[in-house]
């Protein structure tokens, strides 16, 4: 099945808000009945953002997680997300 919507989300030290963000996105998108993915790019977070994203992705096939070893900035994180996005339409969100 092809993906219609890709949401690209750069992440840097956002552990506290990630679960709420995913829940909010899914509450907004699921009623549309469209295929989607959420592409998170961890930009070298020093908190536990990456570990939390990986744990959430393990139980949610709509989540895709990529990471940088060190902080490169928002533009490279977005570019990385765009390179991995599979959707026909790609949107960006801030974490």
PDB file of N, CA and C in Angstrom:
ATOM      1  N   UNK A   1       0.846  -1.176   0.000  1.00  0.00           N
ATOM      2  CA  UNK A   1       0.000   0.000   0.000  1.00  0.00           C
ATOM      3  C   UNK A   1       0.895   1.243   0.000  1.00  0.00           C
ATOM      4  N   UNK A   2       0.621   2.168  -0.880  1.00  0.00           N
ATOM      5  CA  UNK A   2       1.434   3.374  -0.961  1.00  0.00           C
ATOM      6  C   UNK A   2       1.013   4.370   0.129  1.00  0.00           C
ATOM      7  N   UNK A   3       1.948   5.192   0.508  1.00  0.00           N
ATOM      8  CA  UNK A   3       1.728   6.175   1.569  1.00  0.00           C
ATOM      9  C   UNK A   3       1.345   7.504   0.933  1.00  0.00           C
ATOM     10  N   UNK A   4       0.267   8.083   1.389  1.00  0.00           N
ATOM     11  CA  UNK A   4      -0.189   9.359   0.858  1.00  0.00           C
ATOM     12  C   UNK A   4       0.486  10.533   1.563  1.00  0.00           C
ATOM     13  N   UNK A   5       0.554  10.471   2.886  1.00  0.00           N
ATOM     14  CA  UNK A   5       1.037  11.612   3.674  1.00  0.00           C
ATOM     15  C   UNK A   5       2.272  11.223   4.480  1.00  0.00           C
ATOM     16  N   UNK A   6       3.322  12.015   4.337  1.00  0.00           N
ATOM     17  CA  UNK A   6       4.509  11.890   5.183  1.00  0.00           C
ATOM     18  C   UNK A   6       4.631  13.163   6.013  1.00  0.00           C
ATOM     19  N   UNK A   7       4.796  12.991   7.295  1.00  0.00           N
ATOM     20  CA  UNK A   7       5.084  14.118   8.176  1.00  0.00           C
ATOM     21  C   UNK A   7       6.533  13.986   8.619  1.00  0.00           C
ATOM     22  N   UNK A   8       7.345  14.976   8.322  1.00  0.00           N
ATOM     23  CA  UNK A   8       8.758  14.966   8.686  1.00  0.00           C
ATOM     24  C   UNK A   8       8.931  15.859   9.909  1.00  0.00           C
ATOM     25  N   UNK A   9       9.489  15.272  10.972  1.00  0.00           N
ATOM     26  CA  UNK A   9       9.609  15.988  12.242  1.00  0.00           C
ATOM     27  C   UNK A   9      11.052  15.925  12.734  1.00  0.00           C
ATOM     28  N   UNK A  10      11.800  17.042  12.665  1.00  0.00           N
ATOM     29  CA  UNK A  10      13.127  17.056  13.270  1.00  0.00           C
ATOM     30  C   UNK A  10      12.987  17.132  14.797  1.00  0.00           C
ATOM     31  N   UNK A  11      13.851  16.422  15.485  1.00  0.00           N
ATOM     32  CA  UNK A  11      13.759  16.337  16.947  1.00  0.00           C
ATOM     33  C   UNK A  11      15.117  16.639  17.567  1.00  0.00           C
ATOM     34  N   UNK A  12      15.111  17.512  18.548  1.00  0.00           N
ATOM     35  CA  UNK A  12      16.325  17.751  19.336  1.00  0.00           C
ATOM     36  C   UNK A  12      15.909  17.980  20.785  1.00  0.00           C
ATOM     37  N   UNK A  13      16.205  17.009  21.632  1.00  0.00           N
ATOM     38  CA  UNK A  13      15.913  17.079  23.067  1.00  0.00           C
ATOM     39  C   UNK A  13      14.448  17.409  23.346  1.00  0.00           C
ATOM     40  N   UNK A  14      13.570  16.575  22.818  1.00  0.00           N
ATOM     41  CA  UNK A  14      12.120  16.779  22.948  1.00  0.00           C
ATOM     42  C   UNK A  14      11.427  15.638  23.689  1.00  0.00           C
ATOM     43  N   UNK A  15      12.158  14.903  24.498  1.00  0.00           N
ATOM     44  CA  UNK A  15      11.615  13.719  25.171  1.00  0.00           C
ATOM     45  C   UNK A  15      10.248  13.971  25.811  1.00  0.00           C
ATOM     46  N   UNK A  16      10.102  15.062  26.507  1.00  0.00           N
ATOM     47  CA  UNK A  16       8.887  15.312  27.287  1.00  0.00           C
ATOM     48  C   UNK A  16       7.643  15.518  26.433  1.00  0.00           C
ATOM     49  N   UNK A  17       7.786  15.939  25.187  1.00  0.00           N
ATOM     50  CA  UNK A  17       6.610  16.252  24.372  1.00  0.00           C
ATOM     51  C   UNK A  17       6.325  15.237  23.267  1.00  0.00           C
ATOM     52  N   UNK A  18       7.178  14.250  23.074  1.00  0.00           N
ATOM     53  CA  UNK A  18       7.043  13.360  21.921  1.00  0.00           C
ATOM     54  C   UNK A  18       5.791  12.480  21.953  1.00  0.00           C
ATOM     55  N   UNK A  19       5.475  11.900  23.080  1.00  0.00           N
ATOM     56  CA  UNK A  19       4.291  11.034  23.155  1.00  0.00           C
ATOM     57  C   UNK A  19       3.026  11.841  22.876  1.00  0.00           C
ATOM     58  N   UNK A  20       2.941  13.024  23.439  1.00  0.00           N
ATOM     59  CA  UNK A  20       1.779  13.887  23.199  1.00  0.00           C
ATOM     60  C   UNK A  20       1.714  14.302  21.728  1.00  0.00           C
ATOM     61  N   UNK A  21       2.862  14.588  21.128  1.00  0.00           N
ATOM     62  CA  UNK A  21       2.900  14.961  19.716  1.00  0.00           C
ATOM     63  C   UNK A  21       2.372  13.832  18.838  1.00  0.00           C
ATOM     64  N   UNK A  22       2.850  12.621  19.053  1.00  0.00           N
ATOM     65  CA  UNK A  22       2.401  11.475  18.257  1.00  0.00           C
ATOM     66  C   UNK A  22       0.902  11.260  18.436  1.00  0.00           C
ATOM     67  N   UNK A  23       0.441  11.323  19.669  1.00  0.00           N
ATOM     68  CA  UNK A  23      -0.999  11.152  19.921  1.00  0.00           C
ATOM     69  C   UNK A  23      -1.818  12.216  19.200  1.00  0.00           C
ATOM     70  N   UNK A  24      -1.374  13.460  19.241  1.00  0.00           N
ATOM     71  CA  UNK A  24      -2.090  14.541  18.573  1.00  0.00           C
ATOM     72  C   UNK A  24      -2.120  14.376  17.066  1.00  0.00           C
ATOM     73  N   UNK A  25      -0.991  13.988  16.501  1.00  0.00           N
ATOM     74  CA  UNK A  25      -0.932  13.761  15.049  1.00  0.00           C
ATOM     75  C   UNK A  25      -1.896  12.652  14.659  1.00  0.00           C
ATOM     76  N   UNK A  26      -1.863  11.557  15.394  1.00  0.00           N
ATOM     77  CA  UNK A  26      -2.716  10.429  15.043  1.00  0.00           C
ATOM     78  C   UNK A  26      -4.199  10.749  15.228  1.00  0.00           C
ATOM     79  N   UNK A  27      -4.545  11.519  16.232  1.00  0.00           N
ATOM     80  CA  UNK A  27      -5.947  11.927  16.410  1.00  0.00           C
ATOM     81  C   UNK A  27      -6.416  12.779  15.233  1.00  0.00           C
ATOM     82  N   UNK A  28      -5.514  13.559  14.663  1.00  0.00           N
ATOM     83  CA  UNK A  28      -5.871  14.427  13.537  1.00  0.00           C
ATOM     84  C   UNK A  28      -5.906  13.672  12.209  1.00  0.00           C
ATOM     85  N   UNK A  29      -5.013  12.708  12.018  1.00  0.00           N
ATOM     86  CA  UNK A  29      -4.883  12.060  10.716  1.00  0.00           C
ATOM     87  C   UNK A  29      -5.755  10.812  10.566  1.00  0.00           C
ATOM     88  N   UNK A  30      -5.877  10.007  11.583  1.00  0.00           N
ATOM     89  CA  UNK A  30      -6.641   8.751  11.461  1.00  0.00           C
ATOM     90  C   UNK A  30      -8.051   8.944  10.915  1.00  0.00           C
ATOM     91  N   UNK A  31      -8.804   9.959  11.378  1.00  0.00           N
ATOM     92  CA  UNK A  31     -10.167  10.124  10.845  1.00  0.00           C
ATOM     93  C   UNK A  31     -10.209  10.414   9.339  1.00  0.00           C
ATOM     94  N   UNK A  32      -9.107  10.842   8.762  1.00  0.00           N
ATOM     95  CA  UNK A  32      -9.074  11.108   7.324  1.00  0.00           C
ATOM     96  C   UNK A  32      -9.117   9.823   6.502  1.00  0.00           C
ATOM     97  N   UNK A  33      -8.733   8.713   7.134  1.00  0.00           N
ATOM     98  CA  UNK A  33      -8.740   7.438   6.430  1.00  0.00           C
ATOM     99  C   UNK A  33      -7.689   7.334   5.339  1.00  0.00           C
ATOM    100  N   UNK A  34      -6.608   8.059   5.484  1.00  0.00           N
ATOM    101  CA  UNK A  34      -5.529   8.059   4.484  1.00  0.00           C
ATOM    102  C   UNK A  34      -4.289   7.377   5.058  1.00  0.00           C
ATOM    103  N   UNK A  35      -3.469   6.821   4.180  1.00  0.00           N
ATOM    104  CA  UNK A  35      -2.223   6.223   4.636  1.00  0.00           C
ATOM    105  C   UNK A  35      -1.234   7.327   4.974  1.00  0.00           C
ATOM    106  N   UNK A  36      -0.452   7.098   6.030  1.00  0.00           N
ATOM    107  CA  UNK A  36       0.492   8.118   6.472  1.00  0.00           C
ATOM    108  C   UNK A  36       1.676   7.483   7.184  1.00  0.00           C
ATOM    109  N   UNK A  37       2.704   8.277   7.307  1.00  0.00           N
ATOM    110  CA  UNK A  37       3.874   7.917   8.102  1.00  0.00           C
ATOM    111  C   UNK A  37       4.343   9.178   8.809  1.00  0.00           C
ATOM    112  N   UNK A  38       4.975   8.972   9.947  1.00  0.00           N
ATOM    113  CA  UNK A  38       5.603  10.073  10.666  1.00  0.00           C
ATOM    114  C   UNK A  38       7.094   9.765  10.685  1.00  0.00           C
ATOM    115  N   UNK A  39       7.868  10.597  10.010  1.00  0.00           N
ATOM    116  CA  UNK A  39       9.312  10.394   9.880  1.00  0.00           C
ATOM    117  C   UNK A  39      10.008  11.323  10.871  1.00  0.00           C
ATOM    118  N   UNK A  40      10.529  10.744  11.945  1.00  0.00           N
ATOM    119  CA  UNK A  40      11.267  11.513  12.935  1.00  0.00           C
ATOM    120  C   UNK A  40      12.749  11.449  12.611  1.00  0.00           C
ATOM    121  N   UNK A  41      13.414  12.604  12.678  1.00  0.00           N
ATOM    122  CA  UNK A  41      14.863  12.650  12.523  1.00  0.00           C
ATOM    123  C   UNK A  41      15.430  13.255  13.797  1.00  0.00           C
ATOM    124  N   UNK A  42      16.059  12.389  14.600  1.00  0.00           N
ATOM    125  CA  UNK A  42      16.681  12.866  15.834  1.00  0.00           C
ATOM    126  C   UNK A  42      18.002  13.536  15.473  1.00  0.00           C
ATOM    127  N   UNK A  43      18.113  14.796  15.812  1.00  0.00           N
ATOM    128  CA  UNK A  43      19.269  15.610  15.437  1.00  0.00           C
ATOM    129  C   UNK A  43      20.321  15.614  16.546  1.00  0.00           C
ATOM    130  N   UNK A  44      20.755  14.415  16.947  1.00  0.00           N
ATOM    131  CA  UNK A  44      21.812  14.295  17.943  1.00  0.00           C
ATOM    132  C   UNK A  44      21.374  14.670  19.348  1.00  0.00           C
ATOM    133  N   UNK A  45      20.144  14.363  19.707  1.00  0.00           N
ATOM    134  CA  UNK A  45      19.647  14.704  21.048  1.00  0.00           C
ATOM    135  C   UNK A  45      20.554  14.140  22.135  1.00  0.00           C
ATOM    136  N   UNK A  46      20.675  14.889  23.220  1.00  0.00           N
ATOM    137  CA  UNK A  46      21.472  14.445  24.364  1.00  0.00           C
ATOM    138  C   UNK A  46      20.586  13.933  25.497  1.00  0.00           C
ATOM    139  N   UNK A  47      19.272  14.034  25.331  1.00  0.00           N
ATOM    140  CA  UNK A  47      18.358  13.450  26.311  1.00  0.00           C
ATOM    141  C   UNK A  47      17.950  12.062  25.798  1.00  0.00           C
ATOM    142  N   UNK A  48      16.835  11.547  26.218  1.00  0.00           N
ATOM    143  CA  UNK A  48      16.414  10.207  25.808  1.00  0.00           C
ATOM    144  C   UNK A  48      15.374  10.229  24.680  1.00  0.00           C
ATOM    145  N   UNK A  49      15.377  11.301  23.890  1.00  0.00           N
ATOM    146  CA  UNK A  49      14.427  11.397  22.775  1.00  0.00           C
ATOM    147  C   UNK A  49      14.550  10.225  21.810  1.00  0.00           C
ATOM    148  N   UNK A  50      15.767   9.893  21.419  1.00  0.00           N
ATOM    149  CA  UNK A  50      15.968   8.821  20.451  1.00  0.00           C
ATOM    150  C   UNK A  50      15.461   7.491  20.989  1.00  0.00           C
ATOM    151  N   UNK A  51      15.766   7.174  22.224  1.00  0.00           N
ATOM    152  CA  UNK A  51      15.326   5.918  22.813  1.00  0.00           C
ATOM    153  C   UNK A  51      13.798   5.850  22.885  1.00  0.00           C
ATOM    154  N   UNK A  52      13.165   6.958  23.241  1.00  0.00           N
ATOM    155  CA  UNK A  52      11.711   6.996  23.310  1.00  0.00           C
ATOM    156  C   UNK A  52      11.108   6.803  21.916  1.00  0.00           C
ATOM    157  N   UNK A  53      11.650   7.485  20.927  1.00  0.00           N
ATOM    158  CA  UNK A  53      11.154   7.333  19.560  1.00  0.00           C
ATOM    159  C   UNK A  53      11.286   5.890  19.077  1.00  0.00           C
ATOM    160  N   UNK A  54      12.416   5.280  19.361  1.00  0.00           N
ATOM    161  CA  UNK A  54      12.632   3.893  18.946  1.00  0.00           C
ATOM    162  C   UNK A  54      11.644   2.956  19.628  1.00  0.00           C
ATOM    163  N   UNK A  55      11.359   3.200  20.900  1.00  0.00           N
ATOM    164  CA  UNK A  55      10.397   2.371  21.633  1.00  0.00           C
ATOM    165  C   UNK A  55       8.996   2.549  21.053  1.00  0.00           C
ATOM    166  N   UNK A  56       8.614   3.786  20.755  1.00  0.00           N
ATOM    167  CA  UNK A  56       7.296   4.028  20.174  1.00  0.00           C
ATOM    168  C   UNK A  56       7.192   3.406  18.780  1.00  0.00           C
ATOM    169  N   UNK A  57       8.258   3.500  17.995  1.00  0.00           N
ATOM    170  CA  UNK A  57       8.254   2.951  16.628  1.00  0.00           C
ATOM    171  C   UNK A  57       8.173   1.425  16.633  1.00  0.00           C
ATOM    172  N   UNK A  58       8.686   0.807  17.689  1.00  0.00           N
ATOM    173  CA  UNK A  58       8.644  -0.654  17.774  1.00  0.00           C
ATOM    174  C   UNK A  58       7.208  -1.174  17.830  1.00  0.00           C
ATOM    175  N   UNK A  59       6.294  -0.354  18.326  1.00  0.00           N
ATOM    176  CA  UNK A  59       4.907  -0.795  18.440  1.00  0.00           C
ATOM    177  C   UNK A  59       3.957  -0.035  17.511  1.00  0.00           C
ATOM    178  N   UNK A  60       4.502   0.851  16.680  1.00  0.00           N
ATOM    179  CA  UNK A  60       3.657   1.641  15.794  1.00  0.00           C
ATOM    180  C   UNK A  60       4.292   1.680  14.399  1.00  0.00           C
ATOM    181  N   UNK A  61       3.753   0.928  13.459  1.00  0.00           N
ATOM    182  CA  UNK A  61       4.370   0.849  12.128  1.00  0.00           C
ATOM    183  C   UNK A  61       4.322   2.152  11.326  1.00  0.00           C
ATOM    184  N   UNK A  62       3.542   3.127  11.765  1.00  0.00           N
ATOM    185  CA  UNK A  62       3.491   4.415  11.057  1.00  0.00           C
ATOM    186  C   UNK A  62       4.678   5.302  11.401  1.00  0.00           C
ATOM    187  N   UNK A  63       5.415   4.958  12.458  1.00  0.00           N
ATOM    188  CA  UNK A  63       6.553   5.778  12.884  1.00  0.00           C
ATOM    189  C   UNK A  63       7.836   5.242  12.284  1.00  0.00           C
ATOM    190  N   UNK A  64       8.618   6.157  11.727  1.00  0.00           N
ATOM    191  CA  UNK A  64       9.942   5.821  11.210  1.00  0.00           C
ATOM    192  C   UNK A  64      10.931   6.753  11.893  1.00  0.00           C
ATOM    193  N   UNK A  65      12.051   6.209  12.339  1.00  0.00           N
ATOM    194  CA  UNK A  65      13.009   6.992  13.119  1.00  0.00           C
ATOM    195  C   UNK A  65      14.393   6.901  12.486  1.00  0.00           C
ATOM    196  N   UNK A  66      14.990   8.062  12.295  1.00  0.00           N
ATOM    197  CA  UNK A  66      16.359   8.174  11.808  1.00  0.00           C
ATOM    198  C   UNK A  66      17.097   9.089  12.772  1.00  0.00           C
ATOM    199  N   UNK A  67      18.412   8.952  12.822  1.00  0.00           N
ATOM    200  CA  UNK A  67      19.137   9.787  13.783  1.00  0.00           C
ATOM    201  C   UNK A  67      20.510  10.181  13.265  1.00  0.00           C
ATOM    202  N   UNK A  68      20.947  11.332  13.739  1.00  0.00           N
ATOM    203  CA  UNK A  68      22.300  11.811  13.501  1.00  0.00           C
ATOM    204  C   UNK A  68      23.107  11.575  14.772  1.00  0.00           C
ATOM    205  N   UNK A  69      24.375  11.289  14.625  1.00  0.00           N
ATOM    206  CA  UNK A  69      25.238  11.057  15.789  1.00  0.00           C
ATOM    207  C   UNK A  69      25.479  12.315  16.596  1.00  0.00           C
ATOM    208  N   UNK A  70      25.414  13.452  15.907  1.00  0.00           N
ATOM    209  CA  UNK A  70      25.610  14.730  16.602  1.00  0.00           C
ATOM    210  C   UNK A  70      24.644  15.753  16.024  1.00  0.00           C
ATOM    211  N   UNK A  71      24.504  16.858  16.708  1.00  0.00           N
ATOM    212  CA  UNK A  71      23.576  17.901  16.290  1.00  0.00           C
ATOM    213  C   UNK A  71      24.110  18.591  15.044  1.00  0.00           C
ATOM    214  N   UNK A  72      23.333  18.535  13.967  1.00  0.00           N
ATOM    215  CA  UNK A  72      23.720  19.171  12.708  1.00  0.00           C
ATOM    216  C   UNK A  72      22.836  20.369  12.377  1.00  0.00           C
ATOM    217  N   UNK A  73      21.700  20.493  13.044  1.00  0.00           N
ATOM    218  CA  UNK A  73      20.807  21.614  12.804  1.00  0.00           C
ATOM    219  C   UNK A  73      19.521  21.189  12.121  1.00  0.00           C
ATOM    220  N   UNK A  74      18.566  22.091  12.136  1.00  0.00           N
ATOM    221  CA  UNK A  74      17.237  21.798  11.623  1.00  0.00           C
ATOM    222  C   UNK A  74      17.220  21.518  10.124  1.00  0.00           C
ATOM    223  N   UNK A  75      17.929  22.310   9.334  1.00  0.00           N
ATOM    224  CA  UNK A  75      17.911  22.114   7.877  1.00  0.00           C
ATOM    225  C   UNK A  75      18.430  20.738   7.464  1.00  0.00           C
ATOM    226  N   UNK A  76      19.578  20.282   7.989  1.00  0.00           N
ATOM    227  CA  UNK A  76      20.018  18.932   7.640  1.00  0.00           C
ATOM    228  C   UNK A  76      19.045  17.855   8.132  1.00  0.00           C
ATOM    229  N   UNK A  77      18.413  18.079   9.287  1.00  0.00           N
ATOM    230  CA  UNK A  77      17.444  17.097   9.788  1.00  0.00           C
ATOM    231  C   UNK A  77      16.240  17.024   8.852  1.00  0.00           C
ATOM    232  N   UNK A  78      15.763  18.164   8.396  1.00  0.00           N
ATOM    233  CA  UNK A  78      14.649  18.166   7.437  1.00  0.00           C
ATOM    234  C   UNK A  78      15.055  17.490   6.139  1.00  0.00           C
ATOM    235  N   UNK A  79      16.236  17.809   5.640  1.00  0.00           N
ATOM    236  CA  UNK A  79      16.720  17.189   4.407  1.00  0.00           C
ATOM    237  C   UNK A  79      16.785  15.678   4.550  1.00  0.00           C
ATOM    238  N   UNK A  80      17.296  15.202   5.671  1.00  0.00           N
ATOM    239  CA  UNK A  80      17.341  13.761   5.920  1.00  0.00           C
ATOM    240  C   UNK A  80      15.952  13.153   5.936  1.00  0.00           C
ATOM    241  N   UNK A  81      15.014  13.848   6.553  1.00  0.00           N
ATOM    242  CA  UNK A  81      13.638  13.364   6.573  1.00  0.00           C
ATOM    243  C   UNK A  81      13.024  13.321   5.189  1.00  0.00           C
ATOM    244  N   UNK A  82      13.284  14.347   4.387  1.00  0.00           N
ATOM    245  CA  UNK A  82      12.767  14.376   3.011  1.00  0.00           C
ATOM    246  C   UNK A  82      13.315  13.204   2.203  1.00  0.00           C
ATOM    247  N   UNK A  83      14.574  12.873   2.422  1.00  0.00           N
ATOM    248  CA  UNK A  83      15.195  11.780   1.682  1.00  0.00           C
ATOM    249  C   UNK A  83      14.565  10.435   2.012  1.00  0.00           C
ATOM    250  N   UNK A  84      14.032  10.300   3.226  1.00  0.00           N
ATOM    251  CA  UNK A  84      13.442   9.034   3.651  1.00  0.00           C
ATOM    252  C   UNK A  84      11.926   9.005   3.536  1.00  0.00           C
ATOM    253  N   UNK A  85      11.299  10.143   3.307  1.00  0.00           N
ATOM    254  CA  UNK A  85       9.836  10.201   3.221  1.00  0.00           C
ATOM    255  C   UNK A  85       9.344   9.467   1.984  1.00  0.00           C
ATOM    256  N   UNK A  86       8.292   8.677   2.166  1.00  0.00           N
ATOM    257  CA  UNK A  86       7.746   7.884   1.068  1.00  0.00           C
ATOM    258  C   UNK A  86       6.396   8.402   0.592  1.00  0.00           C
ATOM    259  N   UNK A  87       5.867   9.419   1.237  1.00  0.00           N
ATOM    260  CA  UNK A  87       4.527   9.900   0.915  1.00  0.00           C
ATOM    261  C   UNK A  87       4.457  10.719  -0.357  1.00  0.00           C
ATOM    262  N   UNK A  88       3.266  10.734  -0.930  1.00  0.00           N
ATOM    263  CA  UNK A  88       3.018  11.569  -2.099  1.00  0.00           C
ATOM    264  C   UNK A  88       3.051  13.044  -1.705  1.00  0.00           C
ATOM    265  N   UNK A  89       2.563  13.325  -0.496  1.00  0.00           N
ATOM    266  CA  UNK A  89       2.585  14.687   0.046  1.00  0.00           C
ATOM    267  C   UNK A  89       3.434  14.671   1.309  1.00  0.00           C
ATOM    268  N   UNK A  90       4.345  15.641   1.390  1.00  0.00           N
ATOM    269  CA  UNK A  90       5.255  15.701   2.531  1.00  0.00           C
ATOM    270  C   UNK A  90       5.053  17.024   3.255  1.00  0.00           C
ATOM    271  N   UNK A  91       4.839  16.915   4.555  1.00  0.00           N
ATOM    272  CA  UNK A  91       4.635  18.101   5.403  1.00  0.00           C
ATOM    273  C   UNK A  91       5.695  18.073   6.496  1.00  0.00           C
ATOM    274  N   UNK A  92       6.005  19.234   7.025  1.00  0.00           N
ATOM    275  CA  UNK A  92       6.942  19.314   8.141  1.00  0.00           C
ATOM    276  C   UNK A  92       6.222  19.819   9.386  1.00  0.00           C
ATOM    277  N   UNK A  93       6.709  19.358  10.509  1.00  0.00           N
ATOM    278  CA  UNK A  93       6.229  19.812  11.812  1.00  0.00           C
ATOM    279  C   UNK A  93       7.422  19.990  12.720  1.00  0.00           C
ATOM    280  N   UNK A  94       7.339  20.933  13.630  1.00  0.00           N
ATOM    281  CA  UNK A  94       8.343  21.041  14.675  1.00  0.00           C
ATOM    282  C   UNK A  94       7.912  20.192  15.859  1.00  0.00           C
ATOM    283  N   UNK A  95       8.882  19.557  16.492  1.00  0.00           N
ATOM    284  CA  UNK A  95       8.569  18.747  17.666  1.00  0.00           C
ATOM    285  C   UNK A  95       8.288  19.665  18.833  1.00  0.00           C
TER     286      UNK A  95
END
